[in-house]
PDB file of C-alpha atoms and ligand atoms in Angstrom:
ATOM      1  CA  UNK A 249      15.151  -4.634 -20.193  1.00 46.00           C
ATOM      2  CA  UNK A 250      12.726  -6.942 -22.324  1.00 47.00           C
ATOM      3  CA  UNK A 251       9.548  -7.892 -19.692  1.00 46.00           C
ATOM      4  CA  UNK A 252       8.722 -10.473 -22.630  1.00 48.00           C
ATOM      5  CA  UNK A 253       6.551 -13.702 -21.194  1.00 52.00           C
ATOM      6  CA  UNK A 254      10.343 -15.404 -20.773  1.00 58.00           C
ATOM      7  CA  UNK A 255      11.118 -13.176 -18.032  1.00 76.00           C
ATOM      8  CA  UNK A 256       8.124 -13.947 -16.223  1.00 81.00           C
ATOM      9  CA  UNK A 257       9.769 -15.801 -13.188  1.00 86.00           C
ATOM     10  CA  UNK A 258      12.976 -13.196 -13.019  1.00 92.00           C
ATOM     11  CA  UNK A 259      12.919 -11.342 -10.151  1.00 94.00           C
ATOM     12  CA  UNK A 260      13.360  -7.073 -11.754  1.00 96.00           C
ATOM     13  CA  UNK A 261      16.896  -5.861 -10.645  1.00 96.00           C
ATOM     14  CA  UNK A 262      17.549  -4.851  -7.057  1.00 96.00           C
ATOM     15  CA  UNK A 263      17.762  -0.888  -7.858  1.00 97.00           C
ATOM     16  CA  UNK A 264      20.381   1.837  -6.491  1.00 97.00           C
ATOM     17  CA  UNK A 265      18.707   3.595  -3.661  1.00 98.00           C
ATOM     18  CA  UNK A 266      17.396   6.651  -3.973  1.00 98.00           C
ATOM     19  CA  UNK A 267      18.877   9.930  -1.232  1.00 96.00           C
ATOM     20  CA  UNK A 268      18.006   8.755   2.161  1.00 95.00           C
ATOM     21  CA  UNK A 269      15.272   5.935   1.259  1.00 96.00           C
ATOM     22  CA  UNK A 270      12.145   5.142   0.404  1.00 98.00           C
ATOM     23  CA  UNK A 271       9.161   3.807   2.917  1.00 98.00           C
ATOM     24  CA  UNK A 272       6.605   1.057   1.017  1.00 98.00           C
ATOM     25  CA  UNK A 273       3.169   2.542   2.341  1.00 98.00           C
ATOM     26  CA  UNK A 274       1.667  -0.743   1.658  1.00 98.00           C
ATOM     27  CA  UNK A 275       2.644  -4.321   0.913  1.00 98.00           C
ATOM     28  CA  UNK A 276       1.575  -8.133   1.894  1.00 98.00           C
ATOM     29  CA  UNK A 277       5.019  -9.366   3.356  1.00 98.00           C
ATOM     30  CA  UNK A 278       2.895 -12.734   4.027  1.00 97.00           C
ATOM     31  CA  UNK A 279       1.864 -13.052   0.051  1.00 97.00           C
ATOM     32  CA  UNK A 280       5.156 -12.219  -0.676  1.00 96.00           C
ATOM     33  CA  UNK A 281       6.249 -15.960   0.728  1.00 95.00           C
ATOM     34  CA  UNK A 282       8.198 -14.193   4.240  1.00 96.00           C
ATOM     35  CA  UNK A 283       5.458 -16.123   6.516  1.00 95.00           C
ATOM     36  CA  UNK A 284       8.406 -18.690   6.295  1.00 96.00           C
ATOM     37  CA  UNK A 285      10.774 -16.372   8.927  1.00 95.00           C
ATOM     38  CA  UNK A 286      14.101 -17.540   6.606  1.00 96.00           C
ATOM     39  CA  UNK A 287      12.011 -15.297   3.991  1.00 97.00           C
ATOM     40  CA  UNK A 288      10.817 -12.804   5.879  1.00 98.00           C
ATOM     41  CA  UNK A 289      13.787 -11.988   6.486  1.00 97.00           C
ATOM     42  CA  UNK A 290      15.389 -12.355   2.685  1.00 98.00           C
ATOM     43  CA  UNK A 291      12.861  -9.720   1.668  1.00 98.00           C
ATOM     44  CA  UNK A 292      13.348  -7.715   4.388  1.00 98.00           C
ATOM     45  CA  UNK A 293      17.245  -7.288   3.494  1.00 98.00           C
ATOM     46  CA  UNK A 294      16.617  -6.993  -0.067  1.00 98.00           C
ATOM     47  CA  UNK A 295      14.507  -4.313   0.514  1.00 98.00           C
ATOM     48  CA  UNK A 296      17.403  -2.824   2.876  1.00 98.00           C
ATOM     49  CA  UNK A 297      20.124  -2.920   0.327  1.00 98.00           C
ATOM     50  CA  UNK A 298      17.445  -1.142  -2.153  1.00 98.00           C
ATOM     51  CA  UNK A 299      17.250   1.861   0.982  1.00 98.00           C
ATOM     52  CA  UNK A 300      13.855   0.808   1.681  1.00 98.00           C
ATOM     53  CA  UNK A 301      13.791   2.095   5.110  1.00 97.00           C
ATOM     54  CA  UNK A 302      10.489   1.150   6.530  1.00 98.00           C
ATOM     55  CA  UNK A 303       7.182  -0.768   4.982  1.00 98.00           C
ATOM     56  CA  UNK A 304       3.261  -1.166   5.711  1.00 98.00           C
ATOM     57  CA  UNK A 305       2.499  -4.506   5.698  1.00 98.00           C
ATOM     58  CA  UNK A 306      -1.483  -4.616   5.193  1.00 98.00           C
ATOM     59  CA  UNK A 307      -3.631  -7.736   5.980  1.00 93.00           C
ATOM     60  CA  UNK A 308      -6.345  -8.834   3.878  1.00 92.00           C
ATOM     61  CA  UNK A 309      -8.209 -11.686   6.475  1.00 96.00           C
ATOM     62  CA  UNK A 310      -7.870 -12.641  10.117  1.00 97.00           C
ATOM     63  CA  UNK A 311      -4.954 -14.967   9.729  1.00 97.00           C
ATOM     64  CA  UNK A 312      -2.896 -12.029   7.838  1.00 97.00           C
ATOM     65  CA  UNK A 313      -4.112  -9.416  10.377  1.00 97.00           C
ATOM     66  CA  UNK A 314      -2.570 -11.444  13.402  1.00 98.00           C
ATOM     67  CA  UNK A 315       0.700 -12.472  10.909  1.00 98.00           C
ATOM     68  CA  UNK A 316       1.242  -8.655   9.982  1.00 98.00           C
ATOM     69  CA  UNK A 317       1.276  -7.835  13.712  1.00 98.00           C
ATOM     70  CA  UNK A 318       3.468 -10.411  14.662  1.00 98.00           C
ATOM     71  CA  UNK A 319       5.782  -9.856  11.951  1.00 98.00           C
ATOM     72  CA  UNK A 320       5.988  -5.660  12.927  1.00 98.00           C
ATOM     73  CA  UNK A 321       6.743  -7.090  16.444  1.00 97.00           C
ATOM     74  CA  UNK A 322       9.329  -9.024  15.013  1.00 96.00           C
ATOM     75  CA  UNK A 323      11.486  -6.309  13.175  1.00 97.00           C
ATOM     76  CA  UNK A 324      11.924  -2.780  13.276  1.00 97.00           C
ATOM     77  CA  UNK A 325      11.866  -2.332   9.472  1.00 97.00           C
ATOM     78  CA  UNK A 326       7.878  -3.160   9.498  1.00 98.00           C
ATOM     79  CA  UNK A 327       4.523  -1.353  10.511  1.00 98.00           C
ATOM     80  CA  UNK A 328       1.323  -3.261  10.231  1.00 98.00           C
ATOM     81  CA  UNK A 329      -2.498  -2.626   9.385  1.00 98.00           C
ATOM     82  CA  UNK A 330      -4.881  -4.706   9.810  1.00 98.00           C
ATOM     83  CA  UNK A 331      -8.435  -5.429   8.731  1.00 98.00           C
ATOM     84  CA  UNK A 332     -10.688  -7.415   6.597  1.00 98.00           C
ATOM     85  CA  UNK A 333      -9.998  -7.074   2.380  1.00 98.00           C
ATOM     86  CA  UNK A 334     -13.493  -6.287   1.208  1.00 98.00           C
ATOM     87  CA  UNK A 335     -14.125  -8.990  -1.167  1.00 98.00           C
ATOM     88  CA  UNK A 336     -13.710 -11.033   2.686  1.00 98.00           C
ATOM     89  CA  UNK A 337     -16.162  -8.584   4.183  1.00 97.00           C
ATOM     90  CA  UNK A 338     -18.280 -12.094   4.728  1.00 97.00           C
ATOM     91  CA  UNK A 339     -16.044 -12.850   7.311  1.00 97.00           C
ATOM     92  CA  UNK A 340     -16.183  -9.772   9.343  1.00 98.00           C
ATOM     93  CA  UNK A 341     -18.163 -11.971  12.197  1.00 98.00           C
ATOM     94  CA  UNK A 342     -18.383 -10.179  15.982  1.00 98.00           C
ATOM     95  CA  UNK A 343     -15.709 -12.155  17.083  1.00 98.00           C
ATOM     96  CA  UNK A 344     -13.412 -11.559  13.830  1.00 98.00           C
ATOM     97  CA  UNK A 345     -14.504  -7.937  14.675  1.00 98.00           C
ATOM     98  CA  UNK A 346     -13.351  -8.655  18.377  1.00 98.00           C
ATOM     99  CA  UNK A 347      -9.917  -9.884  17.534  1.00 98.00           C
ATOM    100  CA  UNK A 348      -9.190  -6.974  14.572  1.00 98.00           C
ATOM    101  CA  UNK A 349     -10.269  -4.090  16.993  1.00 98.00           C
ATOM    102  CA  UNK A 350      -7.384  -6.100  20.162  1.00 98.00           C
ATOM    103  CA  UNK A 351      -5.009  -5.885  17.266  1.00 98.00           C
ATOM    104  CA  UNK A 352      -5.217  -1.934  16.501  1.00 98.00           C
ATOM    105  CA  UNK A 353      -4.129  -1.472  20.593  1.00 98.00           C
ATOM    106  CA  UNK A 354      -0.595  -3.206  19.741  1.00 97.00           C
ATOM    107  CA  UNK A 355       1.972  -0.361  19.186  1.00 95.00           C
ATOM    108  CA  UNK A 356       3.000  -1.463  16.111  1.00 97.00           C
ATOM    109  CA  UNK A 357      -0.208  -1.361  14.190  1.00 98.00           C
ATOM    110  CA  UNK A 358      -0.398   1.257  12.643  1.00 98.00           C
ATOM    111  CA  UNK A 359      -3.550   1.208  10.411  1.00 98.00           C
ATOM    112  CA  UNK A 360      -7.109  -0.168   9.767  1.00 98.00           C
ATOM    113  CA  UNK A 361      -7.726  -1.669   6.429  1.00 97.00           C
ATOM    114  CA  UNK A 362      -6.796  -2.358   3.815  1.00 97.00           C
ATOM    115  CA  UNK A 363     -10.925  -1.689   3.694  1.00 98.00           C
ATOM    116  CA  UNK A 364     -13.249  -0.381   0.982  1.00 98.00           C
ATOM    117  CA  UNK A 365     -15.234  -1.686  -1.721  1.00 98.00           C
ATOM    118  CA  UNK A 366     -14.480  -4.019  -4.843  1.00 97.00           C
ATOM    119  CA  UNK A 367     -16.670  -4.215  -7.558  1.00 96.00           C
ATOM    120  CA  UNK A 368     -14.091  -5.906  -9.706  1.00 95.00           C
ATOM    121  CA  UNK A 369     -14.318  -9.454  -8.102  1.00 94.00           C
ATOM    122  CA  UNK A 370     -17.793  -9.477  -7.102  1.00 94.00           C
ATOM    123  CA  UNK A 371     -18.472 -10.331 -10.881  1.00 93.00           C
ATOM    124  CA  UNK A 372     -15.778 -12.793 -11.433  1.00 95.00           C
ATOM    125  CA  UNK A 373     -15.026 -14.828  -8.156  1.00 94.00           C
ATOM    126  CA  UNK A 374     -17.646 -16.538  -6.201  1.00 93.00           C
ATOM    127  CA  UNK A 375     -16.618 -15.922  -2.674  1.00 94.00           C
ATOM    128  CA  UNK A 376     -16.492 -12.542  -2.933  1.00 96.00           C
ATOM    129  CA  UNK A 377     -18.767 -10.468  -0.623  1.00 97.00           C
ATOM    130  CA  UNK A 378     -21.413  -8.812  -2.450  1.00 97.00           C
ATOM    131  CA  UNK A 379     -21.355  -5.122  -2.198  1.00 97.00           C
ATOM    132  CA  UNK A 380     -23.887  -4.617   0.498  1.00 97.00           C
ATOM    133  CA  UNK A 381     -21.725  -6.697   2.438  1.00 98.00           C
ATOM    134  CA  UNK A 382     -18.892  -4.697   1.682  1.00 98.00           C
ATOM    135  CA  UNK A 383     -20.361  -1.514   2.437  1.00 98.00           C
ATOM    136  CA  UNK A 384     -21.525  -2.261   5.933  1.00 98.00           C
ATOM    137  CA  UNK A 385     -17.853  -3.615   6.550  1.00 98.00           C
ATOM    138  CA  UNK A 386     -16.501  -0.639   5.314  1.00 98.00           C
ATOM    139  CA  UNK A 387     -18.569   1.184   7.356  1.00 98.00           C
ATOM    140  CA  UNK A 388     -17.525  -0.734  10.386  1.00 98.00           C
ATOM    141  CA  UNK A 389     -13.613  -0.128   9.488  1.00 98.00           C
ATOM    142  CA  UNK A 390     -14.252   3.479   9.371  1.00 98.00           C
ATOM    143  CA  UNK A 391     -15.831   3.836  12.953  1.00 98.00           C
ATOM    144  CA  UNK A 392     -12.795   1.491  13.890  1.00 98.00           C
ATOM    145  CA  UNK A 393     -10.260   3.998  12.775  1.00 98.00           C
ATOM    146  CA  UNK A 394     -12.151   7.372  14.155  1.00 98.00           C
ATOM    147  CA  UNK A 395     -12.763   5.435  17.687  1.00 98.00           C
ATOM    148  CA  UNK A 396      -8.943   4.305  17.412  1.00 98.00           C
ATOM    149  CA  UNK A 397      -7.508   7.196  15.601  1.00 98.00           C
ATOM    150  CA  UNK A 398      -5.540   5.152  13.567  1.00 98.00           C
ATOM    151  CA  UNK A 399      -5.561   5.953   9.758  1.00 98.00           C
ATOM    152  CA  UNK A 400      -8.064   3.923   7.509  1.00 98.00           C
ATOM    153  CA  UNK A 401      -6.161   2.277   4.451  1.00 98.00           C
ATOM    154  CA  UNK A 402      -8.955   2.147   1.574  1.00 98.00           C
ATOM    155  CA  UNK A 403      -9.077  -0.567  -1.043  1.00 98.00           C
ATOM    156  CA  UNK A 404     -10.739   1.258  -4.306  1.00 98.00           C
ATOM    157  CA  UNK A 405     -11.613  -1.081  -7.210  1.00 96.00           C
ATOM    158  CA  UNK A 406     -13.811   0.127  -9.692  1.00 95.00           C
ATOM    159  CA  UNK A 407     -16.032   2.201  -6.760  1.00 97.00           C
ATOM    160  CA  UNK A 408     -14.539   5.518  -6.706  1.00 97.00           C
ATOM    161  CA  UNK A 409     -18.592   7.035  -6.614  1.00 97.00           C
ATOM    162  CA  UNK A 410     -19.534   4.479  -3.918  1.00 98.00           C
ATOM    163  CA  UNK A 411     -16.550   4.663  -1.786  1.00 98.00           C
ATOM    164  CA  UNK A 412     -17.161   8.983  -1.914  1.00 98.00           C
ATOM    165  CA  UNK A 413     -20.820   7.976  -1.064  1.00 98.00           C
ATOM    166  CA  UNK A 414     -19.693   5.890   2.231  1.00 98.00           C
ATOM    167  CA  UNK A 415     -17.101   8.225   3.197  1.00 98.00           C
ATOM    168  CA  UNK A 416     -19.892  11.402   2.994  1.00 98.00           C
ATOM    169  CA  UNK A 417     -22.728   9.143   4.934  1.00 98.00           C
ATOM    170  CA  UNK A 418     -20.354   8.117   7.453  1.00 98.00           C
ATOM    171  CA  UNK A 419     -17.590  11.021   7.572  1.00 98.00           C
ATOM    172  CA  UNK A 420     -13.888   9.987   6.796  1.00 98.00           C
ATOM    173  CA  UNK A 421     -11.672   9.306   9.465  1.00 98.00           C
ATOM    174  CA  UNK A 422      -9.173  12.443  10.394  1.00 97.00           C
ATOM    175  CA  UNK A 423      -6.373  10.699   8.234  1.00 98.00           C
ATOM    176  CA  UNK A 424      -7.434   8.896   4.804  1.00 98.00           C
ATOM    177  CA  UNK A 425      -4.719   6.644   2.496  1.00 98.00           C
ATOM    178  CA  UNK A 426      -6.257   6.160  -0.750  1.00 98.00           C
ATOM    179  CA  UNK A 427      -3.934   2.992  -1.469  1.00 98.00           C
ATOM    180  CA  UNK A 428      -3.121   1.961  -4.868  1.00 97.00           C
ATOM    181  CA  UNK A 429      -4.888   4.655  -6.074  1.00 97.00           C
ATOM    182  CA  UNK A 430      -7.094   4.316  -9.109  1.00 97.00           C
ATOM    183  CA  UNK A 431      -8.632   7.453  -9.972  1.00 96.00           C
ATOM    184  CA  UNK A 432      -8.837  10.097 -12.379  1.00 96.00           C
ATOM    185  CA  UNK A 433      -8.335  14.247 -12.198  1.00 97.00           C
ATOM    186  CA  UNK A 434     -11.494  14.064 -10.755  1.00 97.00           C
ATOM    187  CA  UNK A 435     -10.788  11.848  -7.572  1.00 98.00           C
ATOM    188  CA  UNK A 436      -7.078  13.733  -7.312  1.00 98.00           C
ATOM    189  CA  UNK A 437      -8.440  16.825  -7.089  1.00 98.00           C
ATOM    190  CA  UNK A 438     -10.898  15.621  -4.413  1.00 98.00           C
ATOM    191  CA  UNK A 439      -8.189  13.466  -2.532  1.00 98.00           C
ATOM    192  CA  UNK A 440      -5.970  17.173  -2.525  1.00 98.00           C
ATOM    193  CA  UNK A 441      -9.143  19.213  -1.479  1.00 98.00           C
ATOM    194  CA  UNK A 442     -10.205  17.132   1.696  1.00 98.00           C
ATOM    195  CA  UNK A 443      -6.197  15.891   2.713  1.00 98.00           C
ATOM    196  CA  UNK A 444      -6.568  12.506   1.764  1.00 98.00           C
ATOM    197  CA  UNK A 445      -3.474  10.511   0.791  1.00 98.00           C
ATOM    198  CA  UNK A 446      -2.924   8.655  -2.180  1.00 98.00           C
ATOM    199  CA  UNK A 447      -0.746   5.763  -2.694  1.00 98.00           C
ATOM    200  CA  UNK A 448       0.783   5.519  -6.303  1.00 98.00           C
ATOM    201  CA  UNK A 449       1.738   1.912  -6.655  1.00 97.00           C
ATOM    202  CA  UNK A 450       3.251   0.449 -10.016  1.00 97.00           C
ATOM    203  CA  UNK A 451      -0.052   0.383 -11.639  1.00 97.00           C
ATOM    204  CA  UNK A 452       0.824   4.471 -12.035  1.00 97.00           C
ATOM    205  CA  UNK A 453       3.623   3.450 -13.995  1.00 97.00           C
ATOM    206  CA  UNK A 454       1.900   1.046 -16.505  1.00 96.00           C
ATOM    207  CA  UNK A 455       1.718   2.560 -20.171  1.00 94.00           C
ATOM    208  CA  UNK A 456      -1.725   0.891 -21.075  1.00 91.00           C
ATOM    209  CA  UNK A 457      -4.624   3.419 -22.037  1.00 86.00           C
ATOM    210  CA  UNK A 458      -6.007   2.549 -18.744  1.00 85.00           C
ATOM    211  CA  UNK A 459      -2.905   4.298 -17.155  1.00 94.00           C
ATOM    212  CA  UNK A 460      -2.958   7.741 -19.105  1.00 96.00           C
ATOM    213  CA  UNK A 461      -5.749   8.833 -17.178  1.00 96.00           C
ATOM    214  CA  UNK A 462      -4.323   7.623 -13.590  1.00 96.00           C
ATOM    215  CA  UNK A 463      -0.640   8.994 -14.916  1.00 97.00           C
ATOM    216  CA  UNK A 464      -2.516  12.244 -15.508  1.00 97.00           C
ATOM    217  CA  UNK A 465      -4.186  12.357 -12.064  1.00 97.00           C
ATOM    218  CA  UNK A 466      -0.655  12.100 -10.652  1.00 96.00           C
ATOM    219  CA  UNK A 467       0.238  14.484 -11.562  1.00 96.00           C
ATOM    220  CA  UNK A 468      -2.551  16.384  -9.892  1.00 96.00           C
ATOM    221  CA  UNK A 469      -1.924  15.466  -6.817  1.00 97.00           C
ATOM    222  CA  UNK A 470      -0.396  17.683  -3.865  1.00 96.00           C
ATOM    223  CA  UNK A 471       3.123  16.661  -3.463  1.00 96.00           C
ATOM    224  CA  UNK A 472       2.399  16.195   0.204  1.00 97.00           C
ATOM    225  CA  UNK A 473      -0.317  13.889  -0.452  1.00 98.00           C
ATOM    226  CA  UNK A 474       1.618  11.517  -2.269  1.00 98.00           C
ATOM    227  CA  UNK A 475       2.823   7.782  -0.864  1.00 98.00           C
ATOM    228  CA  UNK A 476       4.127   5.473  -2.631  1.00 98.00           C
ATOM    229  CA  UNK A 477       3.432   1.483  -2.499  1.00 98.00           C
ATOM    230  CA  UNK A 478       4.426  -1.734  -3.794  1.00 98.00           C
ATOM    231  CA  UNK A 479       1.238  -3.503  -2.869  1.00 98.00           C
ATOM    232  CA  UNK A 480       3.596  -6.889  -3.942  1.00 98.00           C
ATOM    233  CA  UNK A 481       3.366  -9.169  -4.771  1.00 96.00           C
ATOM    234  CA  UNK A 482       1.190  -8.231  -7.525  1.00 91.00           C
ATOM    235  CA  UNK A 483       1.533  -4.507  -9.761  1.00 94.00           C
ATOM    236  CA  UNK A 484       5.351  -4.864 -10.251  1.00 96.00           C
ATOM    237  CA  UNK A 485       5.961  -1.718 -11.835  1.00 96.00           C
ATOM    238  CA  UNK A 486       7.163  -0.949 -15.548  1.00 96.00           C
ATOM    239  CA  UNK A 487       9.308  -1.956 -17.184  1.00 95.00           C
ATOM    240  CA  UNK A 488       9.244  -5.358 -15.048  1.00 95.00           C
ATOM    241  CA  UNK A 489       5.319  -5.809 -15.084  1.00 94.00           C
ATOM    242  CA  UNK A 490       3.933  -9.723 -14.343  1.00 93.00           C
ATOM    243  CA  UNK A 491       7.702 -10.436 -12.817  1.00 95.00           C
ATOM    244  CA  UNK A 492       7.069 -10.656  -9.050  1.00 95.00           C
ATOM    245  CA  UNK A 493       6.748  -8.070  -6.673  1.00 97.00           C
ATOM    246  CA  UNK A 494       8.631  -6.837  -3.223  1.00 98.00           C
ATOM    247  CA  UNK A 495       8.908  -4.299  -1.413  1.00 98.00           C
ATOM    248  CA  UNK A 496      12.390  -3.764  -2.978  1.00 98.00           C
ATOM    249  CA  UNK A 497      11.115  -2.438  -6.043  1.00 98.00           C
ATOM    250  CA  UNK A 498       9.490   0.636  -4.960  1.00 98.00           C
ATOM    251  CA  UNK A 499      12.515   2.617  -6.201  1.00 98.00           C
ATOM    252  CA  UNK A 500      11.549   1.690  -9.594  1.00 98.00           C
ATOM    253  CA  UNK A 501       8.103   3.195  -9.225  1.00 98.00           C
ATOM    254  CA  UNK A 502       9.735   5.928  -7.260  1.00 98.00           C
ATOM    255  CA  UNK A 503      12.407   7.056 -10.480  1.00 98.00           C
ATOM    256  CA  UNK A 504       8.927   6.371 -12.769  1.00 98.00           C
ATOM    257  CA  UNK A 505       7.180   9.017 -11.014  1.00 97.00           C
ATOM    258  CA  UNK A 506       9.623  11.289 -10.593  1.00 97.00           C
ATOM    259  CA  UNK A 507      10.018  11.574 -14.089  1.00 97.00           C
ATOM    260  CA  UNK A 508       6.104  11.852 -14.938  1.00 96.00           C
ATOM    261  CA  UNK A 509       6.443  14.622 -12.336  1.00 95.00           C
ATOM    262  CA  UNK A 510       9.408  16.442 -13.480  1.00 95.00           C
ATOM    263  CA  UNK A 511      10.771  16.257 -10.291  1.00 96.00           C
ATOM    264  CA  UNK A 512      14.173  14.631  -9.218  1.00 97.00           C
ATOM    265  CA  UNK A 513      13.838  11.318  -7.738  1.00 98.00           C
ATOM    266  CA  UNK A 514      15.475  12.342  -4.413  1.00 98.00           C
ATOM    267  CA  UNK A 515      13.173  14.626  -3.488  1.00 98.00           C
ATOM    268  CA  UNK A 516      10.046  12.411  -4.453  1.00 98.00           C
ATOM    269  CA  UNK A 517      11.639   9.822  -2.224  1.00 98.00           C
ATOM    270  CA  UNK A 518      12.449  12.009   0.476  1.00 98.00           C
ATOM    271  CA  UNK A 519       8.893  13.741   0.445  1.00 98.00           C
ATOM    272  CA  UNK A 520       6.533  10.294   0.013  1.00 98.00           C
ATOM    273  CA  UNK A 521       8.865   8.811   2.873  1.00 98.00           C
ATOM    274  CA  UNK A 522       7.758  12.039   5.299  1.00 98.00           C
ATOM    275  CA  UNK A 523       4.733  11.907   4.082  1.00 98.00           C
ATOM    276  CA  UNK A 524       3.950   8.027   5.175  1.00 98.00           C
ATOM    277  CA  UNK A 525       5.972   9.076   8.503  1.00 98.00           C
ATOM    278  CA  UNK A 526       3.422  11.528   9.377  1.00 98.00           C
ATOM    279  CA  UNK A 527       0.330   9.836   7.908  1.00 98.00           C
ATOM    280  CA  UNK A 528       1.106   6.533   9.573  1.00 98.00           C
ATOM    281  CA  UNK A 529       2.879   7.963  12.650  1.00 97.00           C
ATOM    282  CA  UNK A 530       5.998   5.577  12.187  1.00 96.00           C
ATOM    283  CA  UNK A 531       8.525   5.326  15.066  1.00 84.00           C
ATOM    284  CA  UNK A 532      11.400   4.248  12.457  1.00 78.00           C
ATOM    285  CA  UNK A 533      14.413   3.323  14.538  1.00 71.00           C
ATOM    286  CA  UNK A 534      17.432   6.121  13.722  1.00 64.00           C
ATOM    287  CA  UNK A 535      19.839   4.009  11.288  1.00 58.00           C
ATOM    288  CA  UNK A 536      22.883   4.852  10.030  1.00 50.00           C
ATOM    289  CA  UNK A 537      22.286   7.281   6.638  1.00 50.00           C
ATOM    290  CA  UNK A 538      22.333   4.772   3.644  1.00 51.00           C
ATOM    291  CA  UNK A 539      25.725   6.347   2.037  1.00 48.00           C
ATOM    292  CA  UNK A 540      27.778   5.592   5.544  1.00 48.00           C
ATOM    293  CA  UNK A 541      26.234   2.365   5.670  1.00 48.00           C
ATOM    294  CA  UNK A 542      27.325   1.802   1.996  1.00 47.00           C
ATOM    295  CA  UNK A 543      30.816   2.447   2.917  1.00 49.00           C
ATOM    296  CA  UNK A 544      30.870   0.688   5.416  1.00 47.00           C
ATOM    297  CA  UNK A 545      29.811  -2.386   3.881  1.00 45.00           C
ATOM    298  CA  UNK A 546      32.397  -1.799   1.331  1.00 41.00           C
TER     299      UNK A 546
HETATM  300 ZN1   ZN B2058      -6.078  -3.244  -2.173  1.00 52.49          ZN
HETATM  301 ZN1   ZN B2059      -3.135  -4.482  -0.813  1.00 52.49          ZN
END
């Protein structure tokens, strides 16, 4: 169980799955290595065999946006969303804004974002758009999502205030994802009050002092709120934290939280996995349930 710096390169344990599965609400299948279609499709049957039933894959620039769709095209097991990451927000250019806005209309897009603000990188990597930038990007990616009625996926790092300031000037879009959420009682309380989702990714399982506050706010949050994410390959969840990332971890997270909650890990599973059905509006394809297709494989 050690995560000690030896482990680093070690894959965590492909987990039992959990009831009838688990849905990743948001994950970079590309980052994850699966633009190489061998891969992609590796991942995709690990994350099968872990009763990961359907996934989010979220772009971050224009290359990623057109790769997610492709790849949702490409297998019933993925969803895409697609926008600019805001520390790119320099490259939202009319005709990047052009090709995102075609993308939402194919059927398997499913989101706009991941969007937002980041006022962790502006400070510590050079190409990342300054927040003015940001915020008229944002901006942009919420009109997208109201005139598309898609849901808007928002990035949040270290701009919980500013992100509630854009979403009061310009009015949050009918359906709201909060991913990898990052806030405190405060923000959880808001997220319940106006409907807004909130992804819990493994960062909510971390047992730093930074996570006591965001393990508290979990627990604050409506149980039909709550999603749950990988966000691989980065935020592998505890105990395997700094070993990489896929979507096949999420039960991992999923037992995690279940436990903070005091809730069993079935019904976590089964209620995040409505939860991103409804919020993202997924058309899964009906599949055999997980114990039949156990047996069968046996
Ligand atoms: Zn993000
Ligand atoms: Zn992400």
């Amino acid at each position: 169980m050690g995560s000690g710096r030896g482990d680093r390169n070690v894959p965590p344990p492909v987990p039992e799955p959990i009831g009838d599965g688990v849905v990743d609400a948001h994950t970079h299948l590309d980052a994850c290595g699966a633009r190489d279609p061998e891969v992609l499709v590796q991942v995709l049957d690990r994350a099968t065999s872990a009763g990961v039933t359907a996934m989010v894959t979220t772009a971050d620039d224009l290359a990623s946006a057109r790769w997610a769709a492709w790849a949702a095209d490409s297998d019933p097991r993925v969803f895409a969303a697609v926008g600019l990451h805001p520390t790119r927000s320099n490259d939202l250019t009319d005709d990047a804004r052009a090709a995102i806005e075609d993308l939402t209309a194919r059927p398997r897009v499913v989101a706009v974002g991941e969007s937002g603000l980041d006022d962790y990188w502006t400070t510590r990597r050079e190409d990342c758009a300054p927040l003015d930038v940001q915020r008229e990007a944002f901006a942009w990616h919420i009109d997208l999502a109201k005139r598309t009625g898609l849901p808007l996926v928002i990035h949040d790092r270290d701009a919980h205030d500013a992100i509630l300031d854009v979403l009061a000037a310009e009015g949050a879009p009918p359906t709201t994802v909060f991913h990898c959420f990052s806030g405190d009682v405060a923000l959880a309380e808001r997220c319940a009050q106006e409907g807004w989702y909130a992804s819990l990714s493994g960062t909510a399982t971390f047992r730093n002092a930074n996570a006591a506050e965001l393990r508290r706010a979990a627990l604050r949050l409506p149980a039909e709120l709550v999603l749950v994410e990988t966000d691989a390959p980065f935020l592998t969840p505890h105990p395997y934290r700094g070993r990489p990332n896929e979507p096949y971890c999420i039960p991992h997270t999923v037992r995690d939280l279940a436990e903070l909650r005091d809730e069993p890990a079935e019904r976590l599973a089964r209620i995040s996995a409505d939860n991103a059905r409804r919020a993202f509006q997924l058309a899964e394809q009906p599949q055999p349930s997980l114990s039949v297709a156990r047996e069968s494989a046996q």
